[in-house]
XYZ file of C-alpha atoms in Angstrom:
708
model
C -20.843 30.725 -42.019
C -22.594 29.770 -39.225
C -26.444 28.520 -38.661
C -28.965 29.980 -36.866
C -27.654 28.194 -33.769
C -24.609 29.570 -33.800
C -22.793 27.006 -35.149
C -20.011 26.983 -37.765
C -21.776 25.161 -40.246
C -18.075 24.692 -42.107
C -16.710 22.834 -39.298
C -19.225 20.195 -40.006
C -19.882 20.056 -43.518
C -17.642 17.083 -44.347
C -18.626 15.060 -41.344
C -20.464 12.743 -43.405
C -17.914 12.304 -46.337
C -15.149 11.739 -43.618
C -16.711 8.952 -42.528
C -18.040 7.448 -45.421
C -14.437 7.770 -47.007
C -12.595 5.956 -44.393
C -14.594 2.505 -45.629
C -13.558 3.141 -48.970
C -10.041 2.282 -51.165
C -8.011 5.367 -51.762
C -8.274 6.807 -55.493
C -7.179 9.599 -57.056
C -10.682 10.808 -57.361
C -12.164 8.656 -54.864
C -14.208 7.374 -56.885
C -17.260 6.211 -54.525
C -17.095 8.682 -52.625
C -17.711 11.284 -54.939
C -21.091 9.901 -56.169
C -22.755 7.676 -53.258
C -23.220 10.274 -50.417
C -24.642 12.595 -52.824
C -26.756 9.425 -54.441
C -27.918 8.454 -51.251
C -27.957 11.322 -49.609
C -31.471 11.831 -48.686
C -32.264 8.125 -47.499
C -29.204 8.424 -44.984
C -29.411 11.735 -43.871
C -32.007 13.956 -45.256
C -35.226 11.523 -44.457
C -33.868 10.817 -40.660
C -33.507 14.513 -40.258
C -37.114 15.091 -41.486
C -38.203 12.253 -39.305
C -36.569 13.463 -36.506
C -38.133 16.968 -37.018
C -41.475 16.190 -37.980
C -41.621 13.360 -35.477
C -41.816 15.704 -32.227
C -44.181 18.162 -34.012
C -46.561 14.881 -34.569
C -45.748 14.302 -30.649
C -47.133 17.701 -29.747
C -50.624 17.009 -32.211
C -50.835 13.923 -30.225
C -50.280 16.113 -26.866
C -53.295 18.376 -28.269
C -55.457 15.658 -29.024
C -55.543 14.223 -25.810
C -55.741 17.500 -23.256
C -59.462 17.669 -24.358
C -62.601 15.764 -25.653
C -63.328 15.435 -28.917
C -66.773 16.218 -29.653
C -68.508 19.111 -28.730
C -72.347 19.962 -28.416
C -73.351 22.582 -31.065
C -76.235 24.724 -32.326
C -76.110 25.770 -35.695
C -76.132 29.577 -35.377
C -74.667 29.578 -32.108
C -71.178 31.235 -31.093
C -68.832 28.123 -31.698
C -67.204 29.236 -28.420
C -69.829 28.598 -26.151
C -70.127 24.879 -27.628
C -69.695 22.503 -24.559
C -67.739 19.322 -24.356
C -69.056 16.056 -24.563
C -66.996 13.548 -22.176
C -64.993 10.734 -23.777
C -65.379 7.513 -22.990
C -62.377 6.082 -20.409
C -61.003 3.841 -22.537
C -60.646 6.461 -25.487
C -58.794 8.391 -23.375
C -56.146 5.275 -22.355
C -55.529 4.031 -25.623
C -55.095 7.945 -26.601
C -52.545 7.903 -23.491
C -50.831 5.037 -24.377
C -50.365 6.009 -28.152
C -48.713 9.258 -27.078
C -46.005 7.705 -24.412
C -45.851 5.495 -27.530
C -44.836 8.120 -29.272
C -42.910 9.999 -27.302
C -40.691 6.294 -27.041
C -40.070 6.857 -30.285
C -39.118 9.919 -30.644
C -36.550 9.727 -27.873
C -35.041 6.411 -29.065
C -34.216 7.638 -33.068
C -33.119 10.968 -31.202
C -30.816 8.406 -28.877
C -29.956 6.735 -32.004
C -28.759 10.078 -33.732
C -26.634 10.775 -31.073
C -24.746 7.457 -31.032
C -26.214 6.508 -27.234
C -28.143 3.548 -28.877
C -27.900 1.158 -31.607
C -28.760 1.108 -34.679
C -30.330 -2.199 -34.604
C -32.149 -1.425 -31.419
C -33.649 2.130 -32.189
C -35.138 1.115 -35.640
C -37.335 -1.303 -35.039
C -38.663 0.917 -31.947
C -39.174 4.039 -33.576
C -40.628 2.762 -36.782
C -43.099 0.319 -35.069
C -43.679 2.713 -32.245
C -44.687 5.071 -34.878
C -46.807 3.277 -37.265
C -48.658 2.134 -33.954
C -49.480 5.059 -32.973
C -50.752 6.127 -36.483
C -53.255 3.410 -36.545
C -54.050 3.827 -32.851
C -55.636 7.724 -33.829
C -56.779 6.513 -37.210
C -58.881 3.853 -34.901
C -59.937 6.267 -32.767
C -61.145 9.368 -34.756
C -63.134 6.460 -37.281
C -64.451 5.460 -33.294
C -65.955 8.653 -33.004
C -66.654 9.913 -36.293
C -68.814 6.191 -36.167
C -70.016 4.297 -33.222
C -69.455 7.067 -30.995
C -71.870 10.184 -33.139
C -74.656 11.618 -30.853
C -78.118 10.518 -32.328
C -79.295 13.824 -32.168
C -76.433 15.098 -34.557
C -76.014 18.050 -32.418
C -72.533 18.156 -31.941
C -69.200 19.318 -33.722
C -65.942 17.359 -33.518
C -63.260 19.606 -31.547
C -60.356 20.629 -32.535
C -58.462 17.928 -30.204
C -60.053 15.257 -32.724
C -58.435 17.336 -35.536
C -55.009 17.200 -33.887
C -55.166 13.848 -33.647
C -55.384 13.290 -37.598
C -52.891 15.313 -38.302
C -50.719 13.253 -35.874
C -51.976 10.364 -37.675
C -50.694 11.378 -40.495
C -47.151 12.817 -39.688
C -46.641 9.621 -37.347
C -47.314 7.511 -40.965
C -45.267 9.847 -43.038
C -42.141 9.829 -40.689
C -42.335 6.287 -39.974
C -42.473 5.269 -43.541
C -39.146 7.783 -44.070
C -37.425 5.579 -42.007
C -38.532 2.472 -43.287
C -36.423 3.731 -46.345
C -33.822 4.805 -44.411
C -33.535 1.025 -43.217
C -33.677 -0.504 -46.250
C -31.024 1.624 -47.764
C -28.724 0.515 -44.770
C -29.705 -2.985 -45.347
C -28.728 -2.482 -48.990
C -25.474 -1.778 -48.040
C -25.890 1.443 -49.772
C -24.545 3.105 -46.577
C -23.619 2.379 -43.061
C -26.065 1.025 -40.523
C -25.926 4.124 -38.633
C -26.518 8.045 -39.203
C -24.229 10.132 -40.481
C -26.212 13.169 -39.076
C -23.967 16.704 -38.247
C -24.226 18.226 -35.187
C -25.630 20.959 -37.027
C -28.674 18.324 -38.217
C -28.667 16.926 -34.662
C -29.303 21.123 -33.086
C -31.961 21.779 -35.578
C -33.978 18.429 -33.831
C -33.371 19.986 -30.820
C -34.527 23.470 -31.543
C -37.487 22.317 -32.579
C -38.473 20.248 -29.730
C -37.561 22.697 -27.663
C -40.019 25.758 -30.065
C -42.641 23.651 -29.889
C -42.417 22.526 -25.572
C -42.013 26.938 -25.535
C -45.123 26.853 -27.677
C -47.253 24.432 -25.364
C -46.324 25.922 -22.431
C -47.227 29.534 -23.599
C -50.542 28.475 -24.496
C -51.271 26.691 -21.448
C -49.755 29.854 -19.311
C -52.037 32.786 -21.389
C -55.157 30.019 -21.556
C -55.310 30.108 -17.636
C -54.362 33.940 -17.706
C -56.981 34.919 -20.113
C -59.645 32.519 -19.720
C -59.132 31.215 -23.083
C -59.606 26.822 -23.987
C -56.259 25.566 -24.073
C -56.653 24.726 -27.849
C -57.673 28.814 -28.765
C -54.465 29.108 -26.777
C -52.360 26.986 -29.145
C -53.639 28.535 -31.577
C -52.885 32.227 -30.571
C -49.006 31.756 -29.583
C -48.753 29.900 -33.240
C -50.330 33.054 -35.033
C -48.439 35.178 -32.499
C -44.588 33.372 -32.781
C -45.152 33.130 -36.768
C -45.732 36.742 -36.259
C -48.807 36.794 -38.479
C -50.914 38.567 -35.786
C -54.666 38.247 -37.095
C -55.905 39.980 -34.036
C -58.442 37.737 -33.211
C -57.362 36.401 -29.664
C -55.180 38.977 -27.732
C -54.346 39.088 -23.959
C -56.546 41.874 -22.526
C -55.450 41.691 -18.906
C -52.450 43.482 -17.547
C -50.979 40.104 -16.488
C -51.159 38.363 -20.162
C -49.837 41.745 -21.578
C -47.002 42.112 -19.124
C -46.007 37.887 -19.934
C -45.939 38.805 -23.869
C -43.109 40.773 -23.651
C -40.553 37.908 -22.790
C -42.817 35.111 -24.011
C -43.113 36.326 -28.020
C -39.251 37.656 -27.722
C -38.134 34.335 -27.211
C -40.298 32.403 -29.052
C -39.746 34.616 -32.124
C -35.917 34.248 -31.820
C -36.463 30.237 -31.494
C -38.291 30.178 -34.468
C -36.024 31.928 -36.538
C -33.437 29.599 -35.249
C -34.959 26.693 -36.354
C -36.142 28.132 -39.293
C -32.512 29.439 -40.011
C -31.173 25.904 -39.781
C -33.914 24.815 -41.608
C -32.250 26.708 -44.293
C -28.551 26.115 -43.923
C -29.263 22.683 -43.918
C -31.374 21.925 -46.697
C -30.423 24.771 -49.373
C -26.511 24.491 -48.116
C -25.886 20.955 -47.268
C -29.078 19.804 -49.626
C -27.862 22.213 -52.191
C -24.273 20.887 -52.159
C -25.354 16.992 -52.765
C -27.872 17.549 -55.673
C -25.584 19.511 -56.993
C -23.096 16.748 -57.198
C -25.975 14.409 -58.832
C -27.317 16.963 -61.532
C -23.210 17.443 -62.755
C -22.889 13.789 -62.517
C -26.554 12.748 -64.442
C -25.167 15.768 -67.200
C -21.877 13.998 -67.134
C -23.204 10.596 -68.528
C -25.711 12.294 -70.522
C -23.276 13.952 -72.371
C -20.866 11.181 -72.879
C -23.249 8.752 -73.792
C -24.842 11.729 -76.475
C -20.789 12.102 -77.557
C -19.849 8.397 -78.098
C -23.347 8.084 -79.922
C -22.080 10.832 -82.501
C -18.685 9.834 -82.566
C -16.750 12.566 -80.978
C -15.298 11.344 -78.033
C -11.872 10.608 -80.117
C -10.948 13.805 -77.833
C -11.573 12.046 -74.365
C -8.620 9.222 -75.651
C -5.445 9.717 -74.143
C -2.666 10.776 -76.876
C 0.394 8.281 -75.956
C 3.919 9.185 -76.680
C 5.762 7.545 -79.018
C 8.883 9.799 -78.909
C 10.550 10.636 -75.561
C 11.157 14.391 -76.449
C 8.026 15.394 -78.340
C 4.891 13.541 -77.432
C 2.262 12.109 -80.331
C 0.151 14.111 -81.853
C -3.747 13.269 -82.668
C -4.365 12.493 -86.148
C -8.078 13.757 -85.672
C -7.213 16.307 -83.825
C -4.166 17.591 -83.951
C -3.634 18.612 -80.616
C -0.551 17.287 -77.777
C -1.826 15.583 -74.821
C -1.902 18.303 -72.458
C -3.620 20.482 -74.678
C -6.166 17.403 -75.354
C -6.616 17.659 -71.317
C -7.084 21.140 -71.324
C -9.989 20.618 -73.464
C -11.264 17.903 -71.223
C -10.957 20.251 -68.322
C -13.015 22.830 -70.009
C -15.979 20.135 -71.156
C -15.845 19.504 -67.566
C -16.612 22.872 -66.719
C -19.285 23.733 -68.962
C -21.413 20.547 -67.723
C -20.486 21.761 -63.995
C -22.194 25.043 -65.032
C -24.631 23.644 -67.069
C -25.842 21.578 -64.168
C -25.332 24.194 -61.377
C -27.624 26.299 -63.750
C -30.419 24.076 -64.471
C -30.362 23.388 -60.339
C -30.747 26.603 -59.340
C -34.117 26.834 -61.863
C -35.152 23.650 -60.945
C -34.827 23.942 -57.088
C -36.574 27.769 -57.811
C -39.608 25.603 -60.029
C -39.935 23.026 -57.113
C -40.256 25.248 -53.912
C -42.365 27.435 -56.032
C -44.736 24.891 -57.194
C -44.648 23.632 -53.353
C -45.402 26.745 -52.099
C -48.584 27.459 -54.988
C -50.037 23.953 -53.636
C -49.862 25.076 -50.044
C -51.290 28.298 -50.822
C -53.925 27.294 -53.503
C -54.437 24.080 -51.826
C -54.906 25.496 -48.278
C -57.327 27.638 -49.118
C -59.337 25.247 -50.210
C -59.308 23.690 -46.912
C -60.005 26.855 -45.068
C -62.976 27.637 -47.699
C -64.388 23.741 -46.256
C -63.919 24.308 -42.933
C -65.191 27.794 -42.504
C -68.799 26.958 -44.814
C -70.594 25.953 -42.174
C -69.774 28.825 -39.619
C -68.990 31.731 -41.874
C -69.810 32.071 -46.094
C -66.484 32.705 -47.111
C -65.562 32.492 -50.847
C -62.669 30.982 -52.767
C -60.780 33.912 -53.363
C -61.398 35.521 -49.351
C -60.043 32.283 -48.043
C -57.231 32.486 -51.118
C -56.609 35.960 -49.576
C -56.534 34.941 -46.055
C -54.192 32.091 -46.566
C -51.602 34.732 -48.726
C -51.699 37.765 -45.560
C -50.913 34.493 -43.297
C -47.806 33.009 -45.677
C -46.741 36.297 -45.768
C -47.024 37.436 -42.701
C -49.188 40.427 -43.219
C -51.720 39.365 -41.275
C -54.407 41.779 -41.082
C -57.240 39.945 -39.446
C -60.131 41.219 -41.406
C -60.649 37.341 -41.977
C -59.603 34.281 -40.254
C -60.724 30.970 -39.258
C -63.408 30.484 -36.159
C -63.948 26.898 -36.578
C -62.224 24.272 -34.796
C -61.606 22.426 -37.999
C -60.066 25.835 -39.475
C -57.872 26.836 -36.546
C -56.196 23.900 -36.292
C -55.655 23.396 -39.468
C -54.024 26.403 -39.875
C -51.253 25.270 -37.037
C -50.876 22.296 -38.914
C -50.631 24.480 -42.629
C -48.324 26.994 -41.163
C -46.056 24.538 -39.848
C -45.272 23.334 -43.175
C -45.821 26.716 -44.827
C -43.802 29.299 -43.275
C -40.420 27.182 -43.954
C -41.175 26.747 -47.582
C -42.257 30.573 -47.869
C -38.244 30.611 -46.494
C -36.737 28.616 -48.700
C -38.891 30.357 -51.474
C -37.184 33.389 -51.071
C -33.877 32.448 -50.779
C -33.926 29.941 -54.369
C -35.641 33.546 -55.921
C -32.457 35.027 -54.609
C -30.049 32.679 -56.204
C -31.571 32.307 -59.578
C -34.093 35.823 -60.286
C -32.352 38.168 -57.902
C -28.997 37.009 -58.514
C -29.608 37.427 -62.524
C -30.449 40.615 -61.944
C -27.382 41.918 -59.661
C -25.134 39.894 -61.888
C -26.855 42.343 -65.058
C -26.544 44.995 -63.133
C -22.893 45.024 -62.242
C -22.085 43.928 -65.889
C -23.945 46.869 -67.147
C -21.574 49.162 -64.494
C -18.579 47.750 -65.056
C -18.553 48.263 -68.764
C -19.639 52.039 -68.261
C -18.741 53.752 -65.100
C -18.191 51.831 -62.570
C -14.850 49.387 -64.491
C -13.534 46.293 -62.067
C -9.843 46.033 -61.499
C -9.368 44.458 -64.429
C -10.125 47.755 -66.620
C -12.705 49.083 -68.847
C -10.819 47.348 -72.142
C -10.931 43.402 -70.743
C -14.321 44.436 -69.094
C -15.473 45.311 -72.379
C -13.887 42.688 -74.401
C -14.961 39.670 -71.559
C -18.722 41.418 -71.652
C -18.966 40.883 -75.553
C -17.363 37.836 -75.791
C -20.202 36.537 -73.494
C -22.800 37.977 -75.277
C -21.466 36.294 -79.062
C -20.819 33.019 -77.114
C -17.100 33.345 -77.256
C -17.265 34.338 -80.793
C -15.991 37.591 -80.210
C -12.489 38.696 -78.571
C -12.101 34.836 -77.880
C -7.709 35.552 -77.477
C -6.386 36.561 -74.697
C -9.624 38.742 -72.960
C -7.612 38.623 -69.613
C -4.605 41.166 -69.885
C -3.502 40.373 -66.202
C -4.395 36.729 -65.560
C -6.039 36.989 -61.982
C -5.598 34.301 -59.245
C -2.774 32.103 -59.221
C -1.086 33.488 -62.619
C -0.283 36.722 -60.748
C 0.313 35.142 -57.207
C 1.308 31.712 -56.994
C 3.450 31.561 -60.023
C 6.813 32.740 -59.349
C 7.087 36.218 -60.867
C 10.349 36.442 -62.759
C 12.097 39.847 -63.330
C 14.395 40.844 -66.198
C 18.077 39.872 -65.102
C 19.005 43.565 -65.205
C 16.691 44.305 -62.329
C 18.348 41.412 -60.605
C 21.870 43.056 -61.076
C 20.882 46.023 -59.900
C 19.659 45.056 -56.904
C 23.151 42.793 -56.436
C 20.584 40.154 -54.835
C 21.777 36.993 -56.737
C 25.414 35.801 -56.428
C 28.512 36.053 -59.298
C 28.132 31.842 -59.898
C 24.649 32.285 -61.106
C 25.766 34.677 -63.642
C 25.990 32.066 -66.632
C 22.281 30.543 -65.715
C 19.793 31.513 -68.231
C 17.531 34.395 -67.855
C 14.432 32.803 -67.391
C 15.041 30.376 -64.575
C 17.868 32.492 -62.849
C 15.166 35.640 -62.600
C 12.883 32.854 -60.156
C 11.159 34.233 -57.203
C 12.521 30.674 -55.739
C 16.104 31.394 -56.500
C 15.752 34.863 -55.835
C 13.983 34.147 -52.302
C 17.006 31.738 -51.347
C 19.562 33.956 -52.286
C 18.126 37.044 -50.735
C 19.918 37.778 -47.376
C 18.205 41.417 -46.698
C 14.718 42.502 -44.882
C 13.152 43.660 -48.085
C 13.613 40.497 -50.131
C 11.948 38.790 -47.564
C 9.089 41.134 -47.336
C 8.644 41.131 -51.165
C 8.305 37.005 -50.495
C 5.866 37.112 -48.047
C 3.752 39.526 -50.774
C 3.811 36.935 -53.083
C 3.022 33.916 -51.143
C -0.137 36.006 -50.189
C -1.468 37.059 -53.565
C -0.028 40.678 -53.574
C 3.182 40.708 -55.406
C 1.445 43.432 -57.252
C 3.622 45.618 -55.882
C 7.185 46.114 -54.758
C 8.951 48.354 -52.070
C 10.570 50.050 -55.318
C 6.559 51.087 -56.303
C 8.218 51.029 -59.968
C 9.005 47.400 -61.026
C 5.853 45.741 -62.298
C 5.529 41.986 -62.201
C 4.928 39.736 -65.073
C 2.521 36.705 -64.619
C 3.803 33.693 -66.252
C 1.508 31.028 -67.615
C 1.949 27.513 -67.286
C 2.119 25.438 -69.931
C 3.357 21.386 -70.080
C 6.902 22.548 -70.304
C 6.893 24.012 -66.732
C 8.421 21.965 -64.632
C 9.195 22.201 -60.919
C 12.421 22.853 -59.146
C 14.524 19.506 -58.605
C 16.346 20.276 -55.931
C 14.650 18.873 -52.611
C 14.756 21.825 -50.615
C 13.349 24.554 -53.230
C 10.478 21.659 -53.742
C 9.473 22.052 -50.263
C 9.829 25.644 -50.037
C 7.364 25.863 -53.074
C 5.007 23.062 -50.783
C 4.993 24.875 -48.095
C 4.246 28.269 -50.342
C 1.433 26.932 -51.781
C -0.270 24.996 -49.198
C -0.091 28.660 -47.490
C -1.156 30.292 -50.762
C -4.333 27.514 -50.822
C -5.390 28.136 -46.845
C -5.968 31.507 -48.045
C -7.794 30.486 -51.075
C -10.117 28.532 -49.081
C -11.522 31.485 -47.348
C -12.945 32.409 -50.510
C -16.568 32.953 -50.676
C -18.186 31.793 -52.886
C -15.466 28.891 -52.971
C -12.389 28.982 -55.474
C -12.396 27.436 -58.451
C -9.117 27.102 -60.423
C -8.285 27.332 -64.445
C -6.837 24.441 -66.336
C -3.049 26.129 -66.111
C -3.314 26.418 -62.361
C -4.710 22.501 -61.521
C -1.637 21.452 -63.705
C 1.041 23.284 -61.711
C -0.579 21.504 -58.649
C -1.132 18.505 -59.882
C 2.673 18.425 -60.693
C 3.281 19.427 -57.235
C 1.798 16.581 -56.342
C 3.425 14.379 -59.204
C 0.890 14.099 -61.594
C 1.798 15.256 -65.314
C -0.853 16.496 -67.615
C 1.355 16.315 -70.268
C 1.563 12.141 -69.674
C -0.327 10.149 -70.795
C 0.582 6.766 -68.767
C -1.904 8.017 -66.300
C -4.762 9.432 -67.974
C -7.724 6.871 -69.564
C -10.803 7.593 -71.587
C -14.225 8.212 -69.072
C -16.929 5.740 -68.622
C -20.450 7.383 -68.542
C -21.440 4.648 -65.689
C -19.208 4.360 -62.752
C -16.861 0.867 -62.488
C -16.249 -0.235 -59.330
C -14.668 -3.684 -60.267
C -12.304 -5.319 -57.793
C -9.575 -5.255 -60.813
C -10.597 -1.476 -61.483
C -10.164 -0.289 -58.005
C -7.417 -2.646 -56.932
C -5.248 -3.790 -60.130
C -3.474 -1.235 -62.861
C -6.124 0.806 -63.435
C -6.076 2.807 -60.156
C -4.134 5.982 -60.763
C -5.874 6.498 -64.332
C -8.372 9.028 -64.485
C -10.367 11.685 -66.886
C -11.532 15.296 -66.278
C -14.403 14.338 -67.288
C -14.565 10.901 -65.125
C -16.082 9.764 -62.068
C -12.696 10.114 -60.522
C -11.892 13.788 -61.515
C -10.470 16.207 -58.935
C -13.729 18.276 -60.001
C -16.580 15.402 -59.301
C -15.370 15.217 -55.706
C -17.707 15.882 -52.775
C -14.516 18.551 -51.662
C -13.958 22.744 -52.406
C -11.236 22.583 -55.343
C -9.020 24.838 -52.520
C -9.636 21.774 -50.153
C -8.767 19.297 -52.735
C -5.376 20.269 -53.769
C -4.673 21.577 -50.027
C -5.106 17.659 -48.688
C -3.119 16.490 -51.282
C 0.032 19.297 -50.834
C -0.121 18.494 -47.147
C 0.041 14.507 -48.116
C 3.010 15.162 -50.914
C 5.268 17.311 -48.366
C 4.463 14.742 -45.226
C 5.428 12.259 -47.376
C 8.916 13.845 -48.936
C 9.484 15.028 -45.299
C 9.317 11.304 -43.891
C 11.808 10.559 -47.076
C 14.095 12.726 -45.942
C 14.118 11.512 -41.829
C 14.691 8.117 -43.540
C 17.327 9.370 -45.720
C 19.287 10.929 -42.606
C 18.626 8.332 -40.575
C 19.877 6.068 -43.033
C 22.973 7.814 -43.189
C 23.235 8.213 -39.584
C 23.523 4.353 -38.985
C 26.124 4.476 -41.742
C 28.567 7.044 -40.228
C 27.893 4.968 -36.971
C 28.903 1.612 -38.848
C 31.960 3.861 -40.372
C 32.536 4.930 -37.253
C 33.043 1.476 -35.270
C 34.893 0.576 -38.270
C 37.261 3.029 -37.820
C 37.890 2.778 -34.015
C 37.918 -1.000 -34.368
C 40.642 -1.142 -37.522
C 43.380 0.187 -35.445
C 42.465 -2.434 -32.538
C 43.804 -5.371 -34.760
């Protein structure tokens, strides 16, 4: 997936996690790395990103506050466009220019820090102090203009520049405060004293800066071409590039209309890049972080509730008392393998509930934010326009709506200095919010309608690959909350059950094809018919093609076309190949298959049997309680636990669970399969070197003995 800037987001998605996890002990479940990046993501990444995005917006407003005087002569009832400007004192202009220079320096320091060109300890004081100084200066100037500089005859109004100065002061204060929180978090040791921002996040800031510069330069060109006030040109440029198109300002000259073609085309594309990057970063990466945090909180709540009701016995590992048969729990009657499966299913329910809850919470937040901007914005517009046009609240309510939806009829538009400047400020916040709202609605309401439509189609006229019977059972199982058709819903297991597991054929089929040697005839039918042995013994191209299809998950059809595959489920008696060569071949095949799973969208989720198989391949036995533990609601990160005997123990519902990892499941499995294969091959290499050295010593001894 690519963001609006053309960058592949997936290439950079794990950069923050890798930087953080590099400094932590390597645990089975990466205990701290699961949660800390999620818990402190807002302070460590989101706040700097917001500051880096809104900081340039504040500077653009500062420029607008400097280019024109802050007061105008105006007679009530006259055309506001004819109001003349009152010259500002030299000291006001000087202070205004100084604060702009300080603010630009602060923006530059933050950007250099984010690009690793300026140290955190140097950049942050400059950024925070600079923005606070700019905010204080603008507030002081606005207060002076409204007080001591107020003309005695009161025949004046504040210009658009005055209001832009107020908006800039508010934004400077907000972004400086966000950076204070970020610095505080780093001082507390919650994350490194540096910004863990991906290139995509830095790209968003550069896109924002470029768009604002483009808007301001375009306003300058068109204001000179059409004879507008420069700040009216800024308002026109915002209305044009935001595709609202009120029509209260438009080019009338031939040159202006000719320049509109390239200006609007490039500007709208640039705005699309900015909004696309915001959506990608906040909805994709932010959603992933918030999902992880939501899962952790729900997991904590479920564990506490189970412990309070005395139902957490199922979470206690069942220790084996006999070497050949596992001990049964007195309360549940389950083996350790079955108990772990129940843990896994509980964690899956927690994940499902957390994801469902987060989607609706995100929709509620974005909807509330959008409504506040709509309703409050309408009220502000009414107050701004009260002196110039008698608009009711419904009029401005209507105007705000056609602006938010970019319909822009133009029948009601702001004409006051306060109204036009506030529209620019308001639109910069409202339009991205509208984009987020549409996305969240797509993840919840639209998705629900689509899923319901697909479900009706699968049990009526468009059955899926599983067939009508399986879909019918699965649908009624979901509608009855698992009370109907609880067994054997999937007649043909999907995924690894039909692909990465070894497909086994009858011995008669293999004998007919002559693909196994005679010395294997006395091997039991189940093991003799595994795909691994078949692959190892086959010598012809037909069998090699069959192996490739199994690796790629296409083992449903063979060359003969009349031999159906029979998928075998893994259980607690499944074993990995004992022969080193077969084991290494199995690891390689599974690595290839999991790499295919990485391309799945949405990300691939594995069943418990699949997880049990992969864990066994990397040395974790789900039926062995030696490496299992009872989960704790809170993170236990003491030195003894991190470095002592508890290091390898984990639970599916614990904070070290692979399902709690910040990585996708396929990515988690792939990394560990590669690590296991690497360790195995290194062991083979070491053993080979040892044998070579032993042989060399033996040869040297044989050479030396005849001489004696």
